Each structure stands twice: as C-alpha cells, then as structure tokens.
CSV table of C-alpha atoms in Angstrom, one decimal:
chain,number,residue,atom,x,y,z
A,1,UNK,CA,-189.6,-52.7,70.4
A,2,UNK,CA,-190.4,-50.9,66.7
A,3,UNK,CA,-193.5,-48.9,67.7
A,4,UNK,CA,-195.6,-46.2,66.6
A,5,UNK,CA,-196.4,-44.2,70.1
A,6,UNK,CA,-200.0,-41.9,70.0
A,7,UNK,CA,-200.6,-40.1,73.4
A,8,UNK,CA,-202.6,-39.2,74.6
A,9,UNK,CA,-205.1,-42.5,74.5
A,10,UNK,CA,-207.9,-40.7,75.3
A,11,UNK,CA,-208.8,-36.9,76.0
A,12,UNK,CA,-211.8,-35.3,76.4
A,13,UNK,CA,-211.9,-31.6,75.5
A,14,UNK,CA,-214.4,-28.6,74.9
A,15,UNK,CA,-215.3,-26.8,72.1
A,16,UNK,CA,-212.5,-24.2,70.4
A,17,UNK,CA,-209.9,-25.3,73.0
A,18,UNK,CA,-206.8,-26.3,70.9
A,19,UNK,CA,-205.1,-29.2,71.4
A,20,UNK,CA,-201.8,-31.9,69.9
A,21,UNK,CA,-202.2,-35.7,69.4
A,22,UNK,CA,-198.6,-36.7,69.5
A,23,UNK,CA,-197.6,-39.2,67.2
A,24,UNK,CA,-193.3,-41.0,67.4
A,25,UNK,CA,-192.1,-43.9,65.8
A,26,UNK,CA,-188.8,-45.5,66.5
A,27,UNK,CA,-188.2,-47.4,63.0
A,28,UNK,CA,-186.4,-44.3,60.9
A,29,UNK,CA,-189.5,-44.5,59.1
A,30,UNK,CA,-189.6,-42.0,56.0
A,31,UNK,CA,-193.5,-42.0,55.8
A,32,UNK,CA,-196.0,-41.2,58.2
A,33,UNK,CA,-199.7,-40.2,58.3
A,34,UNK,CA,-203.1,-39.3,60.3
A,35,UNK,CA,-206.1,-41.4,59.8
A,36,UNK,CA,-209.8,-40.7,61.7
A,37,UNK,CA,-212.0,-43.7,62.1
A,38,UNK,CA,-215.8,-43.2,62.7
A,39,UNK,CA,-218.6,-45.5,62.5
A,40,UNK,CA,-220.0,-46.3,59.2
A,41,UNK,CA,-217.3,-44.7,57.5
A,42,UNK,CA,-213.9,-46.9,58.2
A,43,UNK,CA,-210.7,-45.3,57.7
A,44,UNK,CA,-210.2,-42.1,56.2
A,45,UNK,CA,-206.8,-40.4,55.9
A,46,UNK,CA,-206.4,-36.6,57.3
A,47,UNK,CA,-203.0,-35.8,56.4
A,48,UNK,CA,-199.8,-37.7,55.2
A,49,UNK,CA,-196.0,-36.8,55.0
A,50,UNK,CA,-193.3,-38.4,53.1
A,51,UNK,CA,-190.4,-37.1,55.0
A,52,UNK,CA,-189.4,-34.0,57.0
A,53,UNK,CA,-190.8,-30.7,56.5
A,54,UNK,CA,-193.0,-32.1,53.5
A,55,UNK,CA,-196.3,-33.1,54.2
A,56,UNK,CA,-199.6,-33.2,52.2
A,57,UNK,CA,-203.6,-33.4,52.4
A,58,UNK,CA,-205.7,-36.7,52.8
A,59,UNK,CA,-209.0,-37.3,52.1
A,60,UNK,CA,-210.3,-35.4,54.9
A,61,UNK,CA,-207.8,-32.5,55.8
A,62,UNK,CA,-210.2,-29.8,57.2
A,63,UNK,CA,-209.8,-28.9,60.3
A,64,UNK,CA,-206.5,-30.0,60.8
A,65,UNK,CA,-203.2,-29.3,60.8
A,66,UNK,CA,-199.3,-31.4,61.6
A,67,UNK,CA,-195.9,-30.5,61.0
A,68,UNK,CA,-192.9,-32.9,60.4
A,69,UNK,CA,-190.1,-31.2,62.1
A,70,UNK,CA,-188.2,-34.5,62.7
A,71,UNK,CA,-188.5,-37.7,61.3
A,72,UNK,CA,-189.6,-39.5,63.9
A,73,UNK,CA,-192.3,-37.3,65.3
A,74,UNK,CA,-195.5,-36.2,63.5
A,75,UNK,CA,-198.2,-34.3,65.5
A,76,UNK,CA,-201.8,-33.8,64.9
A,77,UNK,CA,-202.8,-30.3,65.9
A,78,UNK,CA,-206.6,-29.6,66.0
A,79,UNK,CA,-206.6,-25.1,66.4
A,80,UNK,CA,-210.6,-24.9,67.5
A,81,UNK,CA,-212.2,-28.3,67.9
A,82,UNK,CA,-215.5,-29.1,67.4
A,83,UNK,CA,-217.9,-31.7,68.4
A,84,UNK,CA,-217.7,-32.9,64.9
A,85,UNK,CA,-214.3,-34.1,64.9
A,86,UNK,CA,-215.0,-36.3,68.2
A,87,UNK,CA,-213.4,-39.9,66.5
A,88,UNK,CA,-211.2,-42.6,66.8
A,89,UNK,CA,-207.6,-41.2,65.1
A,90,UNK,CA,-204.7,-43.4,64.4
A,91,UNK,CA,-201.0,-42.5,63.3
A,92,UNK,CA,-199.0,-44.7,61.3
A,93,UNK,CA,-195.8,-44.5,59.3
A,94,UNK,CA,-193.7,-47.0,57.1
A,95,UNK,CA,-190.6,-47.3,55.2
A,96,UNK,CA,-189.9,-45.8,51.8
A,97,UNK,CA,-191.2,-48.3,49.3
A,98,UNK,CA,-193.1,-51.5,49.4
A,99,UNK,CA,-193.4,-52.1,52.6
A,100,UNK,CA,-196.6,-52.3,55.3
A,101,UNK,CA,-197.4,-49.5,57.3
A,102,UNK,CA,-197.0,-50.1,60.9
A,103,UNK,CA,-200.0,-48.3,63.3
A,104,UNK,CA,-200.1,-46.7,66.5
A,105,UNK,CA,-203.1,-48.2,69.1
A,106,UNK,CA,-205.1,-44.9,68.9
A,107,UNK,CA,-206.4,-42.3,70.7
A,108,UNK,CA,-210.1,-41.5,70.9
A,109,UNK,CA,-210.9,-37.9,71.1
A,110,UNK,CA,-214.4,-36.4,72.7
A,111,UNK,CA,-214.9,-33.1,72.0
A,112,UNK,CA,-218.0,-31.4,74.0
B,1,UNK,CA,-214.5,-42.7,44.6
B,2,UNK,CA,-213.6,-45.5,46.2
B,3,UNK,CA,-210.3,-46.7,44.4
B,4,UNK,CA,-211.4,-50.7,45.6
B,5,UNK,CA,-215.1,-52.3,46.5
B,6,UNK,CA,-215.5,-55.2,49.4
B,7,UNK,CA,-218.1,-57.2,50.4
B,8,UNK,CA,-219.4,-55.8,53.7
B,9,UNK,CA,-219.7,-58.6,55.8
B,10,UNK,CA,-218.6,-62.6,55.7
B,11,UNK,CA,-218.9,-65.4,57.6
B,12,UNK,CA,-216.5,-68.3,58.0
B,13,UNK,CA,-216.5,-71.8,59.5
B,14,UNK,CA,-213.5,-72.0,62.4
B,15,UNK,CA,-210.7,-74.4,60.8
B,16,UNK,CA,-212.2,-73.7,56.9
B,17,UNK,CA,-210.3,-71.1,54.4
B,18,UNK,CA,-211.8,-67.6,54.4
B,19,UNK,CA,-211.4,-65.9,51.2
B,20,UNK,CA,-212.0,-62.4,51.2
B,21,UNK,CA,-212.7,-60.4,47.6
B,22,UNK,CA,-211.6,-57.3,46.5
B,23,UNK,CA,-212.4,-55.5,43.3
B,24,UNK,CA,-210.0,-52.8,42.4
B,25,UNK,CA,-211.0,-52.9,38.5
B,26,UNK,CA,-209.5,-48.8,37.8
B,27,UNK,CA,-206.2,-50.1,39.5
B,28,UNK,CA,-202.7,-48.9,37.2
B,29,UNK,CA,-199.6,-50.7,36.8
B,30,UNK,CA,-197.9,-49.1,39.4
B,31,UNK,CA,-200.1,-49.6,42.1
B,32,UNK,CA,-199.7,-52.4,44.6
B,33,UNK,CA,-202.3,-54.3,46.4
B,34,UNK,CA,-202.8,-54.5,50.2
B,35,UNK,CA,-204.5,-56.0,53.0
B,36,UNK,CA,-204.9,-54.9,56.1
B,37,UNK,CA,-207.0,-55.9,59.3
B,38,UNK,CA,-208.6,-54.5,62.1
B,39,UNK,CA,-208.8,-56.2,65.7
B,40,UNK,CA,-212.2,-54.6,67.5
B,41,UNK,CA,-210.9,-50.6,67.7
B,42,UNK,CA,-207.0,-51.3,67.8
B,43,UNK,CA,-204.8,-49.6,65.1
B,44,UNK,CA,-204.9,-51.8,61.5
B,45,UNK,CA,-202.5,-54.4,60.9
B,46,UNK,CA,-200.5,-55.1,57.8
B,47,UNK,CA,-201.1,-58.7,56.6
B,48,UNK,CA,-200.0,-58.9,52.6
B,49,UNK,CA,-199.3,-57.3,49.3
B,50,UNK,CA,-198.8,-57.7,45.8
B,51,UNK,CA,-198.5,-56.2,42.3
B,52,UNK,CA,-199.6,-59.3,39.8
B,53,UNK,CA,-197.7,-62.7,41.0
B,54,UNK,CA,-199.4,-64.7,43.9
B,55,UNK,CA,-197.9,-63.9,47.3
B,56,UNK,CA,-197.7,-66.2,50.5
B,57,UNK,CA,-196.6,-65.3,54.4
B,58,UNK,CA,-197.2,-66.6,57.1
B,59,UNK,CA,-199.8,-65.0,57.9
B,60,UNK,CA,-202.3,-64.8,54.3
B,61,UNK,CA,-202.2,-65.6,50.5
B,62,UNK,CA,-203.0,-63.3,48.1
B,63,UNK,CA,-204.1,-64.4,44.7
B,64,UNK,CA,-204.5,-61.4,42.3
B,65,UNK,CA,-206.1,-61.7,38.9
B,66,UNK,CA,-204.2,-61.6,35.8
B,67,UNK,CA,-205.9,-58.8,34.5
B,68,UNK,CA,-205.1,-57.3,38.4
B,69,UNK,CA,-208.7,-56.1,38.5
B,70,UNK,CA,-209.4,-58.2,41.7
B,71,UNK,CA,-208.2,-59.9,44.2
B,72,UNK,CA,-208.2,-62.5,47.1
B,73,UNK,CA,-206.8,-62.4,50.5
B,74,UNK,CA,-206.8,-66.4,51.8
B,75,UNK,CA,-206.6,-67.7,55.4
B,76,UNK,CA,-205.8,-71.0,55.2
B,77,UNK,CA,-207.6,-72.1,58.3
B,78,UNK,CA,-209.1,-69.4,60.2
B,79,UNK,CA,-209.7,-69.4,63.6
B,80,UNK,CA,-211.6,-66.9,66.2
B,81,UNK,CA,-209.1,-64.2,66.3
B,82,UNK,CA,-209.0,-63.6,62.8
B,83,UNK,CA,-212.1,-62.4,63.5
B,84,UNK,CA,-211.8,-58.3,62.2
B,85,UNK,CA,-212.2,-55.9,59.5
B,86,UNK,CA,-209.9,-56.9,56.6
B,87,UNK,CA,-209.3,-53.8,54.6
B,88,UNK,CA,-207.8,-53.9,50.8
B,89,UNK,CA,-206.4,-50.7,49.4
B,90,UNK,CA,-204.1,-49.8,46.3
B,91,UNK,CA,-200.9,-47.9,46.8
B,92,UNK,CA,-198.7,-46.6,44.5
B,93,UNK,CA,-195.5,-47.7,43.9
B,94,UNK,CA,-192.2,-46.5,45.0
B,95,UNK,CA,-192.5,-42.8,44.6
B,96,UNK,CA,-195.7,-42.3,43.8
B,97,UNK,CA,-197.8,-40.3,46.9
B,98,UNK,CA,-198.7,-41.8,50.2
B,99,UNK,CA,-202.5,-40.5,49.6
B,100,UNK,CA,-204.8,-44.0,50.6
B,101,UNK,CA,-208.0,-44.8,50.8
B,102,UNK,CA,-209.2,-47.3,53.1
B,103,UNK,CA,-212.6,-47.6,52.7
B,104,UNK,CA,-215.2,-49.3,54.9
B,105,UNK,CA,-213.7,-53.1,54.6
B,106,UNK,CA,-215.1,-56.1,54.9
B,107,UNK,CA,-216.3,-57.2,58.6
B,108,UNK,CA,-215.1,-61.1,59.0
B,109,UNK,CA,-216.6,-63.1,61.6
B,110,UNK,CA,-215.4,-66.6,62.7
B,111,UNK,CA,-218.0,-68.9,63.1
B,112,UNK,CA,-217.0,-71.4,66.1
C-alpha cells in the first residue's frame, strides 16, 4: 500500500531532551516536507526537500532541523525541545510536478 | 501574508452542493490551485487542482475564475463525512519551490 509512515504516533518528552520523528514513504516520491498543526493556526510548513541532500526552510523552521539522506526517508530532528513546540506534525511527500501531496497520519508531540 | 483567503466556517444541507470559496487574487501564472481536506486530526487529503480550465474527479469540481483570482471547490452532493477543513493553497508549477502555505481553511460542516 503507497504510504507515508510517521512514528512515532505519539511521544511525550521533557524539556532539552533531543529527539527524531521519523518520516518513510514508499512511492519514489521526489518531494517531501514537515508541517506542525496547532489550534487556531492550521497548517504551517517547517521544512521541505525536493530531493536528496537538498532541503529548504518553511514558514516556520526554527527550532528544527531534517536531513534527506535517502529518498525515501526524511526525519524531523528537534536538538532541545521546548514546551512550545508541543503540536500536531505531519509529513508528506509527492511526485515531481502536478500532482497531490500524499500525508502521513501524524504524530502528536508533548513536550513538558 | 497569506497567499489565499477562505471563509472560516460553512454549513451545508446533507444531499445539497457545498461550494467552498477561495480568493487567491496575488496568484501568478505558474501557480496551480489546490484543495485539500482535513478529517477531525488525521493527515490532509488531496481532493483537486487546477491552473485556469474547470476540473472534475470523482471526488470535487473545481471552477476557477477567468481572471484566476478565485476559486470554487464543489461537492456535488455532500454527505456527513465530507464534514472537515477544506484547505485551498497555490503551488508553483513544475520547478518552482515546494514552499506552501496552508492557511487556517475553511471548517465545513454537514448539516443532517
């Protein structure tokens, strides 16, 4: 089944302790991205990459990092976390060109 | 800024046509139009897109303006589970960058 995979679904972390979302699709999919989702504020894009080893900044790239190593795999790397980045993220990733972008089911993060 | 404006809420009649608006008046001629949706907190879904001619799947309609600074998303005959947040953004074509802007969207509900 064409999927995008997020793990883990939900974590719950404290302050300054770093941790990885992982983020894998199984379509070949040249573009991928990081999106946080917060009340009142909808969707808002962190980082995105258009194919391996090149990656750019979103709307809201701060405290953040990812690498594309692979083409399949994109991970979300948070260094020191703060309770301010405690959201809903989301991975997704699509084909080069006109075509829909295809998203994972989410992982909510708590950070205390 | 906000690259397209949405109404934040609508309500629709189960069985009628919902039409959603979206204003994307600073839009260019390589940018595309697209709709996604979001089910309670699971990752978007892709629905439709366009660049200027009308546009039909099986899920949606898309009717953009001539001057393509707005558009419509149509469901023919809604029922409860299209119930969600339907989200229009502009993307550039081809080769332009992946750097999107979702916005807040416009919460649909389904009126039984």
């Amino acid at each position: 089944e064409a999927q995008v995979t997020q793990n883990p679904r939900y974590l719950i972390t404290v302050t300054g302790k770093k941790l990885t979302v992982t983020c894998s699709q199984n379509m070949n999919h040249e573009y991928m991205s990081w999106y946080r989702q917060d009340p009142g504020l909808g969707l808002r894009q962190i980082y995105y990459s258009m194919n391996v080893e090149v990656t750019d900044k979103g709307d809201v790239p701060e405290g953040y990092k990812v690498s594309r190593k692979e083409k399949r795999n994109f991970p979300l790397i948070l260094e020191s976390p703060s309770p301010n980045q405690t959201s809903l993220y989301f991975c997704a990733s699509s084909r080069r060109g006109n075509y829909g972008y295809t998203f994972g089911s989410g992982t909510r993060l708590t950070v205390v | 800024d906000a690259k397209t404006t949405q109404p934040t809420s609508m309500d629709c009649a189960e069985g009628r046509a919902a039409n959603l608006p979206c204003n994307h008046s600073t839009i260019s001629g390589n940018e595309y139009v697209y709709w996604y949706r979001q089910i309670h907190s699971q990752g978007p879904q892709y629905i439709i897109h366009g660049l200027k001619n009308n546009e039909t799947n099986e899920m949606a309609s898309l009717i953009i303006t001539e001057d393509r600074k707005s558009s419509t998303l149509i469901l023919p005959h809604a029922t409860l589970r299209d119930t969600a947040v339907y989200y229009c953004i502009v993307r550039p074509y081809l080769f332009g960058n992946e750097k999107l802007t979702f916005g807040t969207g416009t919460r649909l509900t389904i009126i039984p």
